[in-house]
Coordinates of C-alpha atoms in Angstrom, one line a residue:
Chain H
M29 CA -23.7 28.7 9.9
V30 CA -23.1 25.2 11.4
V31 CA -24.8 24.8 14.8
K32 CA -23.0 23.2 17.8
S33 CA -25.2 20.2 17.8
Q34 CA -24.4 19.5 14.0
I35 CA -20.7 20.0 14.7
K36 CA -21.0 17.3 17.4
F37 CA -23.0 15.0 15.1
I38 CA -20.4 15.4 12.2
K39 CA -17.6 14.8 14.6
S40 CA -19.3 11.6 15.9
L41 CA -19.5 10.2 12.3
Q42 CA -15.6 9.7 12.6
Q43 CA -16.6 6.6 14.8
K44 CA -18.0 3.4 13.4
K45 CA -20.5 3.3 16.0
Y46 CA -22.3 6.4 15.2
R47 CA -21.9 5.8 11.6
N48 CA -23.9 2.6 11.9
Q49 CA -26.4 4.2 14.3
H50 CA -27.2 7.0 11.9
G51 CA -26.5 5.2 8.6
K52 CA -24.3 8.1 7.5
F53 CA -20.7 8.7 6.9
V54 CA -18.7 11.8 6.3
V55 CA -16.2 12.5 3.4
E56 CA -13.8 15.5 3.0
G57 CA -12.1 16.8 0.0
I58 CA -13.5 18.3 -3.1
K59 CA -12.5 15.4 -5.6
V60 CA -13.8 12.6 -3.6
V61 CA -17.1 14.4 -2.7
K62 CA -17.8 15.2 -6.2
E63 CA -17.3 11.6 -7.2
L64 CA -19.6 10.4 -4.5
M65 CA -22.2 13.1 -5.6
A66 CA -22.2 11.8 -9.1
S67 CA -22.6 8.2 -8.0
H68 CA -25.7 6.3 -6.6
I69 CA -24.7 7.2 -3.0
N70 CA -27.1 9.8 -1.6
A71 CA -25.6 13.1 -0.3
E72 CA -27.5 14.3 2.8
V73 CA -25.6 17.7 3.0
V74 CA -22.3 19.0 1.6
Y75 CA -20.9 22.0 3.4
S76 CA -18.6 24.1 1.3
T77 CA -16.6 27.3 1.5
D78 CA -16.8 27.6 -2.4
V79 CA -19.4 29.9 -3.5
E80 CA -19.5 28.6 -7.1
F81 CA -19.7 25.0 -5.9
V82 CA -22.7 25.8 -3.6
E83 CA -24.3 27.7 -6.4
K84 CA -23.8 24.6 -8.7
H85 CA -25.3 22.2 -6.3
K86 CA -27.8 24.0 -4.6
D87 CA -30.0 21.0 -3.8
V88 CA -27.6 19.7 -1.2
A89 CA -24.7 22.2 -0.8
E90 CA -24.6 24.8 2.0
L91 CA -22.3 27.6 2.1
I92 CA -20.2 28.0 5.2
S93 CA -17.3 30.0 6.7
E94 CA -13.7 28.9 6.8
A95 CA -14.0 29.0 10.6
D96 CA -16.9 26.6 10.3
L97 CA -15.3 24.4 7.9
K98 CA -12.4 24.1 10.3
K99 CA -14.6 23.1 13.2
I100 CA -16.4 20.3 11.3
S101 CA -13.3 19.0 9.6
S102 CA -10.8 16.4 11.0
L103 CA -8.1 17.4 8.7
H104 CA -5.2 19.8 9.5
T105 CA -5.8 21.7 6.4
P106 CA -9.5 21.3 5.4
N107 CA -10.0 21.0 1.8
K108 CA -13.2 23.1 0.9
V109 CA -15.9 20.6 1.3
V110 CA -17.2 18.2 4.0
G111 CA -20.0 16.0 2.8
I112 CA -22.4 13.8 4.7
F113 CA -23.7 10.8 2.8
N114 CA -26.1 7.8 3.5
I115 CA -24.6 4.5 3.8
P116 CA -25.9 2.7 0.8
T117 CA -27.9 -0.6 1.2
P118 CA -25.8 -3.5 -0.2
Q119 CA -26.9 -5.2 -3.2
Q120 CA -27.2 -8.9 -3.6
I121 CA -24.1 -11.0 -4.5
D122 CA -23.9 -12.0 -8.1
T123 CA -22.7 -15.7 -7.9
A124 CA -22.1 -15.9 -11.6
D125 CA -19.2 -13.5 -11.0
W126 CA -16.1 -13.3 -8.8
T127 CA -16.5 -11.7 -5.3
V128 CA -13.5 -10.9 -2.9
A129 CA -14.0 -11.7 0.6
L130 CA -11.9 -10.3 3.4
D131 CA -11.2 -12.3 6.6
D132 CA -10.4 -9.6 9.0
V133 CA -8.3 -7.2 7.3
R134 CA -7.5 -4.4 9.8
D135 CA -5.5 -1.8 8.0
P136 CA -7.5 1.0 6.6
G137 CA -4.9 1.5 3.9
N138 CA -5.0 -2.1 2.7
L139 CA -8.9 -2.0 2.6
G140 CA -8.7 1.2 0.7
T141 CA -6.2 -0.2 -1.8
I142 CA -8.3 -3.5 -2.1
I143 CA -11.6 -1.5 -2.8
R144 CA -9.6 0.3 -5.6
L145 CA -8.4 -3.0 -7.1
C146 CA -12.1 -4.4 -7.1
D147 CA -13.0 -1.2 -9.0
W148 CA -10.1 -1.6 -11.5
F149 CA -10.8 -5.4 -12.1
G150 CA -14.4 -5.1 -12.3
I151 CA -15.3 -7.1 -9.0
K152 CA -18.9 -6.1 -8.1
T153 CA -18.9 -7.2 -4.5
L154 CA -16.5 -7.0 -1.7
L155 CA -17.7 -9.2 1.2
C156 CA -16.0 -8.3 4.5
S157 CA -16.0 -10.1 7.7
H158 CA -17.4 -8.2 10.8
N159 CA -13.9 -7.7 12.1
T160 CA -12.6 -6.2 8.9
V161 CA -12.0 -2.5 9.2
D162 CA -15.1 -0.4 8.4
C163 CA -15.0 0.9 4.8
Y164 CA -16.4 4.2 5.9
N165 CA -13.5 4.8 8.1
P166 CA -12.1 8.2 6.9
K167 CA -8.7 6.6 6.4
V168 CA -10.1 4.1 4.1
L169 CA -12.3 6.6 2.2
Q170 CA -9.1 8.6 1.7
A171 CA -7.3 5.4 0.2
T172 CA -10.2 4.5 -2.2
M173 CA -10.0 7.7 -4.2
G174 CA -13.7 7.5 -4.8
S175 CA -13.8 3.8 -5.9
I176 CA -16.1 3.1 -3.0
S177 CA -19.0 4.4 -4.9
R178 CA -18.5 1.8 -7.5
V179 CA -17.9 -1.4 -5.5
N180 CA -20.9 -3.1 -3.5
I181 CA -19.4 -3.5 -0.1
M182 CA -21.1 -5.9 2.4
Y183 CA -20.4 -6.8 6.0
A184 CA -21.3 -10.3 7.0
D185 CA -20.4 -13.5 8.9
L186 CA -18.2 -15.1 6.3
K187 CA -18.7 -18.6 7.7
T188 CA -22.5 -18.5 7.6
Y189 CA -22.3 -17.1 4.0
F190 CA -19.7 -19.7 2.8
E191 CA -21.8 -22.6 4.3
G192 CA -24.6 -21.5 2.1
S193 CA -22.8 -20.9 -1.0
A194 CA -22.3 -23.5 -3.8
V195 CA -19.6 -21.4 -5.6
P196 CA -15.7 -22.4 -5.6
I197 CA -13.9 -20.7 -2.7
F198 CA -10.4 -19.8 -3.4
G199 CA -8.1 -18.8 -0.4
A200 CA -4.6 -17.3 -0.7
F201 CA -2.2 -19.4 1.5
M202 CA 1.7 -19.5 1.7
D203 CA 1.4 -23.3 1.2
G204 CA -1.3 -23.2 -1.5
D205 CA -1.0 -24.5 -5.1
V206 CA 1.0 -22.2 -7.4
V207 CA -1.7 -20.0 -8.8
Y208 CA -0.3 -20.3 -12.3
K209 CA -0.8 -24.0 -12.5
E210 CA -4.5 -24.2 -13.5
P211 CA -6.8 -21.6 -15.1
M212 CA -9.1 -19.9 -12.9
P213 CA -12.9 -20.6 -13.2
K214 CA -15.3 -17.9 -14.5
F215 CA -16.7 -17.3 -11.1
G216 CA -16.0 -17.9 -7.5
I217 CA -15.0 -16.2 -4.1
L218 CA -11.5 -15.2 -3.4
V219 CA -10.6 -14.9 0.2
M220 CA -7.9 -13.0 1.5
G221 CA -6.7 -13.1 5.2
N222 CA -5.7 -11.0 8.1
E223 CA -2.4 -9.1 7.8
A224 CA -0.8 -10.9 10.8
N225 CA -2.7 -14.3 10.9
G226 CA -3.9 -14.9 7.4
I227 CA -7.1 -16.7 6.9
S228 CA -8.7 -18.2 10.2
N229 CA -9.0 -21.9 10.7
E230 CA -12.8 -21.9 10.5
I231 CA -12.7 -20.2 7.1
E232 CA -9.9 -22.3 5.9
A233 CA -12.0 -25.5 6.6
L234 CA -14.5 -23.9 4.1
V235 CA -11.9 -23.0 1.3
T236 CA -12.2 -25.4 -1.8
R237 CA -8.9 -24.3 -3.3
K238 CA -5.7 -23.0 -1.7
V239 CA -3.6 -21.0 -4.0
S240 CA -0.4 -19.1 -3.5
I241 CA 1.9 -16.8 -5.3
P242 CA 5.4 -18.5 -5.7
Q243 CA 8.3 -16.8 -4.1
F244 CA 11.2 -16.2 -6.5
G245 CA 13.8 -14.4 -4.2
S246 CA 15.5 -15.7 -1.1
K247 CA 13.3 -17.6 1.2
T248 CA 13.6 -14.9 3.9
A249 CA 11.2 -12.6 2.5
E250 CA 8.3 -12.9 4.9
S251 CA 5.2 -12.5 3.0
L252 CA 3.5 -10.3 0.4
N253 CA 1.3 -7.5 1.8
V254 CA -2.4 -8.5 1.5
A255 CA -3.2 -5.6 -1.0
T256 CA -0.3 -6.5 -3.2
A257 CA -1.3 -10.3 -3.0
T258 CA -4.8 -9.3 -3.8
A259 CA -3.6 -7.4 -6.9
I260 CA -1.7 -10.3 -8.1
L261 CA -4.4 -12.7 -7.7
L262 CA -7.2 -10.6 -9.3
N263 CA -4.8 -10.2 -12.2
E264 CA -4.6 -14.0 -12.3
I265 CA -8.4 -14.3 -12.3
K266 CA -8.9 -11.7 -14.9
R267 CA -6.0 -12.6 -17.4
S268 CA -7.5 -16.2 -17.8
E269 CA -10.9 -14.8 -18.8
Chain F
M16 CA 24.5 6.6 28.7
V17 CA 24.0 8.4 25.6
V18 CA 25.7 11.9 25.4
K19 CA 24.0 14.9 24.0
S20 CA 26.1 15.1 20.8
Q21 CA 25.4 11.5 20.1
I22 CA 21.4 12.3 20.6
K23 CA 21.8 15.1 18.3
F24 CA 23.7 13.0 15.7
I25 CA 21.1 10.2 15.8
K26 CA 18.2 12.7 15.4
S27 CA 20.0 14.1 12.4
L28 CA 20.0 10.9 10.6
Q29 CA 16.1 11.2 10.4
Q30 CA 17.1 13.6 7.6
K31 CA 18.5 12.6 4.1
K32 CA 21.1 15.3 4.0
Y33 CA 22.9 14.1 7.2
R34 CA 22.4 10.5 6.2
N35 CA 24.2 11.0 3.1
Q36 CA 26.8 13.2 4.8
H37 CA 27.7 10.5 7.2
G38 CA 26.9 7.4 5.2
K39 CA 24.7 6.1 8.1
F40 CA 21.1 5.4 8.8
V41 CA 19.1 4.7 11.9
V42 CA 16.4 1.8 12.3
E43 CA 14.3 1.1 15.3
G44 CA 12.4 -2.0 16.4
I45 CA 13.8 -5.3 17.5
K46 CA 12.7 -7.2 14.5
V47 CA 14.1 -5.0 11.7
V48 CA 17.3 -4.3 13.6
K49 CA 17.8 -8.0 14.2
E50 CA 17.3 -8.8 10.3
L51 CA 19.8 -6.0 9.3
M52 CA 22.4 -7.3 11.9
A53 CA 22.2 -10.7 10.4
S54 CA 22.6 -9.2 6.9
H55 CA 25.6 -7.8 5.0
I56 CA 24.7 -4.3 6.3
N57 CA 27.2 -3.3 9.0
A58 CA 26.0 -2.0 12.3
E59 CA 27.7 0.7 13.7
V60 CA 26.2 0.7 17.2
V61 CA 22.9 -0.7 18.4
Y62 CA 21.3 0.8 21.6
S63 CA 19.0 -1.4 23.5
T64 CA 17.0 -1.4 26.9
D65 CA 17.1 -5.2 26.8
V66 CA 20.1 -6.9 28.8
E67 CA 19.8 -10.3 27.3
F68 CA 20.1 -8.7 23.6
V69 CA 23.1 -6.6 24.6
E70 CA 24.7 -9.6 26.2
K71 CA 24.3 -11.6 23.1
H72 CA 25.5 -8.9 20.8
K73 CA 28.4 -7.4 22.9
D74 CA 30.2 -6.4 19.7
V75 CA 27.9 -3.7 18.6
A76 CA 25.2 -3.5 21.2
E77 CA 25.2 -1.0 24.1
L78 CA 22.9 -1.1 27.0
I79 CA 20.9 2.2 27.7
S80 CA 18.2 3.3 30.0
E81 CA 14.4 3.8 29.0
A82 CA 14.9 7.4 29.4
D83 CA 17.8 7.4 26.9
L84 CA 15.9 5.3 24.5
K85 CA 13.1 7.8 24.5
K86 CA 15.7 10.6 23.7
I87 CA 17.0 8.9 20.7
S88 CA 14.0 7.3 19.3
S89 CA 11.6 9.0 16.9
L90 CA 8.6 6.8 17.8
H91 CA 5.9 7.5 20.4
T92 CA 6.5 4.2 21.9
P93 CA 10.0 3.2 21.3
N94 CA 10.6 -0.5 20.6
K95 CA 13.6 -1.6 22.7
V96 CA 16.3 -1.0 20.2
V97 CA 17.7 1.8 17.8
G98 CA 20.4 0.9 15.5
I99 CA 22.8 3.0 13.5
F100 CA 24.1 1.2 10.4
N101 CA 26.3 2.0 7.4
I102 CA 24.7 2.7 4.2
P103 CA 26.0 -0.2 1.9
T104 CA 27.9 0.5 -1.2
P105 CA 25.8 -0.4 -4.1
Q106 CA 26.6 -3.3 -6.2
Q107 CA 27.0 -3.4 -10.1
I108 CA 23.6 -4.2 -11.9
D109 CA 23.5 -7.7 -13.5
T110 CA 22.2 -6.9 -16.9
A111 CA 21.4 -10.7 -17.6
D112 CA 18.5 -10.4 -15.0
W113 CA 15.5 -8.0 -14.5
T114 CA 16.0 -4.7 -12.8
V115 CA 13.3 -2.5 -11.5
A116 CA 13.7 1.3 -12.0
L117 CA 11.7 4.1 -10.4
D118 CA 11.2 7.4 -12.0
D119 CA 10.5 9.8 -9.1
V120 CA 8.3 7.6 -6.8
R121 CA 7.7 9.9 -3.7
D122 CA 5.7 8.2 -1.3
P123 CA 7.7 6.1 1.4
G124 CA 4.9 3.6 1.8
N125 CA 5.2 2.8 -1.9
L126 CA 8.9 2.5 -2.0
G127 CA 8.8 0.3 0.8
T128 CA 6.3 -1.9 -0.7
I129 CA 8.2 -2.1 -3.9
I130 CA 11.4 -3.0 -2.0
R131 CA 9.5 -5.9 -0.4
L132 CA 8.2 -6.9 -3.8
C133 CA 11.7 -6.9 -5.3
D134 CA 12.7 -9.2 -2.4
W135 CA 9.8 -11.5 -3.0
F136 CA 10.3 -11.7 -6.7
G137 CA 14.0 -12.2 -6.6
I138 CA 14.8 -8.8 -8.2
K139 CA 18.4 -8.1 -7.3
T140 CA 18.5 -4.4 -8.1
L141 CA 16.2 -1.5 -7.7
L142 CA 17.5 1.5 -9.5
C143 CA 16.1 4.9 -8.1
S144 CA 16.0 8.2 -9.9
H145 CA 17.6 11.0 -7.7
N146 CA 14.0 12.4 -6.9
T147 CA 12.6 9.1 -5.8
V148 CA 12.2 9.1 -1.9
D149 CA 15.3 8.2 -0.1
C150 CA 15.2 4.4 0.8
Y151 CA 16.9 5.1 4.3
N152 CA 13.8 7.3 5.1
P153 CA 12.5 5.8 8.4
K154 CA 9.0 5.4 7.0
V155 CA 10.5 3.5 4.1
L156 CA 12.5 1.2 6.4
Q157 CA 9.4 0.4 8.3
A158 CA 7.4 -0.6 5.3
T159 CA 10.1 -2.8 3.9
M160 CA 10.0 -5.1 7.0
G161 CA 13.8 -6.0 6.6
S162 CA 13.8 -6.6 2.9
I163 CA 16.1 -3.5 2.4
S164 CA 19.1 -5.7 3.4
R165 CA 18.3 -8.2 0.4
V166 CA 17.8 -5.8 -2.5
N167 CA 20.8 -3.7 -4.0
I168 CA 19.4 -0.2 -4.1
M169 CA 21.1 2.4 -6.2
Y170 CA 20.3 6.0 -6.8
A171 CA 21.3 7.4 -10.3
D172 CA 20.4 9.5 -13.3
L173 CA 18.0 7.2 -15.1
K174 CA 18.4 8.9 -18.4
T175 CA 22.2 8.5 -18.4
Y176 CA 22.0 4.9 -17.2
F177 CA 19.4 4.0 -19.9
E178 CA 21.3 5.7 -22.7
G179 CA 24.3 3.5 -21.9
S180 CA 22.2 0.2 -21.6
A181 CA 21.5 -2.4 -24.4
V182 CA 18.8 -4.3 -22.5
P183 CA 15.1 -3.7 -23.2
I184 CA 13.4 -1.1 -21.3
F185 CA 9.9 -1.7 -20.3
G186 CA 7.6 1.1 -19.0
A187 CA 4.3 1.0 -17.4
F188 CA 1.8 3.3 -19.1
M189 CA -2.0 3.5 -19.1
D190 CA -2.0 3.2 -23.0
G191 CA 0.7 0.6 -23.3
D192 CA 0.2 -2.8 -25.1
V193 CA -1.8 -5.3 -22.8
V194 CA 1.0 -7.1 -20.8
Y195 CA -0.5 -10.5 -21.3
K196 CA -0.1 -10.2 -25.1
E197 CA 3.5 -11.3 -25.4
P198 CA 5.7 -13.3 -23.1
M199 CA 8.4 -11.2 -21.2
P200 CA 12.1 -11.7 -22.2
K201 CA 14.3 -13.2 -19.6
F202 CA 16.1 -9.9 -18.7
G203 CA 15.5 -6.2 -18.9
I204 CA 14.3 -3.1 -17.0
L205 CA 10.9 -2.3 -15.8
V206 CA 10.3 1.3 -15.2
M207 CA 7.6 2.6 -13.1
G208 CA 6.5 6.3 -12.8
N209 CA 5.7 9.0 -10.3
E210 CA 2.4 8.6 -8.4
A211 CA 0.8 11.6 -10.0
N212 CA 2.5 12.0 -13.3
G213 CA 3.7 8.7 -14.4
I214 CA 6.9 8.2 -16.3
S215 CA 8.6 11.4 -17.3
N216 CA 8.9 12.4 -21.2
E217 CA 12.6 12.0 -21.2
I218 CA 12.4 8.6 -19.8
E219 CA 9.4 7.8 -22.0
A220 CA 11.6 8.4 -25.0
L221 CA 14.1 5.7 -23.9
V222 CA 11.5 3.1 -23.2
T223 CA 11.5 0.3 -25.7
R224 CA 8.2 -1.4 -24.9
K225 CA 5.3 0.3 -23.3
V226 CA 3.1 -2.2 -21.4
S227 CA -0.2 -1.8 -19.4
I228 CA -2.5 -3.7 -17.1
P229 CA -6.0 -3.7 -18.7
Q230 CA -8.8 -2.3 -16.8
F231 CA -11.8 -4.7 -16.3
G232 CA -14.1 -2.5 -14.3
S233 CA -16.0 0.7 -15.4
K234 CA -13.6 3.2 -17.1
T235 CA -13.9 5.5 -14.0
A236 CA -11.2 3.8 -11.8
E237 CA -8.4 6.3 -12.3
S238 CA -5.3 4.1 -12.1
L239 CA -3.7 1.5 -10.2
N240 CA -1.5 2.6 -7.3
V241 CA 2.2 2.3 -8.4
A242 CA 2.9 -0.5 -5.7
T243 CA 0.2 -2.7 -6.8
A244 CA 0.9 -2.2 -10.5
T245 CA 4.5 -3.1 -9.8
A246 CA 3.3 -6.4 -8.0
I247 CA 1.2 -7.3 -11.0
L248 CA 4.0 -6.5 -13.5
L249 CA 6.6 -8.5 -11.4
N250 CA 4.3 -11.3 -11.3
E251 CA 3.9 -11.1 -15.1
I252 CA 7.7 -11.2 -15.5
K253 CA 8.2 -14.1 -13.3
R254 CA 5.2 -16.3 -14.3
S255 CA 6.6 -16.4 -17.8
E256 CA 10.0 -17.7 -16.8

């Protein structure tokens, strides 16, 4: 049985403020929970209605009723498990490799897709500005499909970090150099900007090379979505390796 | 004033069945409606609460009250205009150019992003299988950001079309040839598959070249989302031009 105070606690983890306060986040769905359990991320407790699952994971799993699952779930149709995990401590950035940095990306779906892209392209660290949407937001977790356990995600002040960094900083801009022109170096930082405003002025001032994806269609298409632009630029970085 | 029968008619256009029956679709939001009005797509009538807008577009615009706008809108917070447009007649496919074909893409956000990508990369025609989500679905229209007016979208039986076609048919597969290996031809068809199942067997049999985007990270990342994979492959096609 899940007691009232625990229900309240789990529900509170839907909010960033409480996630940061407790250093924990909540994940739903058998597939993603299993992926996280198999990763370096520590499970605090995993509630499940599935007897077999609980038997198999006795150390952290706890059997609950369908009624209790409904109480702690934020989904209309809860999917067997709700896991509480400890937010992992970020690892140091490997400056001999590529890092992706996000300057205030706000949409959970975009962040989730970008985490998945980092995983696919072997980008170890994703550096997020403090105003980027929280990666432990339930909508982000849903969009990452488990990739969140394989990418080191760090929130920091981009300006401070860039000022202390010696690696080339690439930024995506509408008016940058065509990205196909010159091969990409073996390491660096790729900065992607906010959905509506792009990269902020203070970060732009620290970018050492502005790149753009050329537009082949009519000049009326407004811009590429930040997640699709990240996909193309990561492919450009990796294809020149 | 919008009469009851008209409210019912507009609401019915939320469903594919009625859109096809009447050959019309409904769009909300001042920005997208304006883009469509400036395109080749014919507006039947545009309801608006904005006096200035209605004055400026007397030929098709009709002034309505906030209360009426709420009645015909499907949004929680309606955005000034609701436009009824005629579904355009698809144009013939230009076989001397690239065409993108979708084999049962089901997610409206993915289709919207792919339409926007076709617009960006100058792909004139998007050929959709009959089981691909309807491009006049309100969620698709929202995701296209107006690009729908600049891409020729056609629903057809892919198998029949491919069997009668002489151009190279490229398909995205997990086990295809690395796409960077050989330059892409000047024209062809790029087929992208369903989110869960990829390209169907009967379409796979007609594909003349299987391509894949190599995975650089741990082999655990499941797959790229269909929209990000389309972004990367269209970039590959266009960068070799």
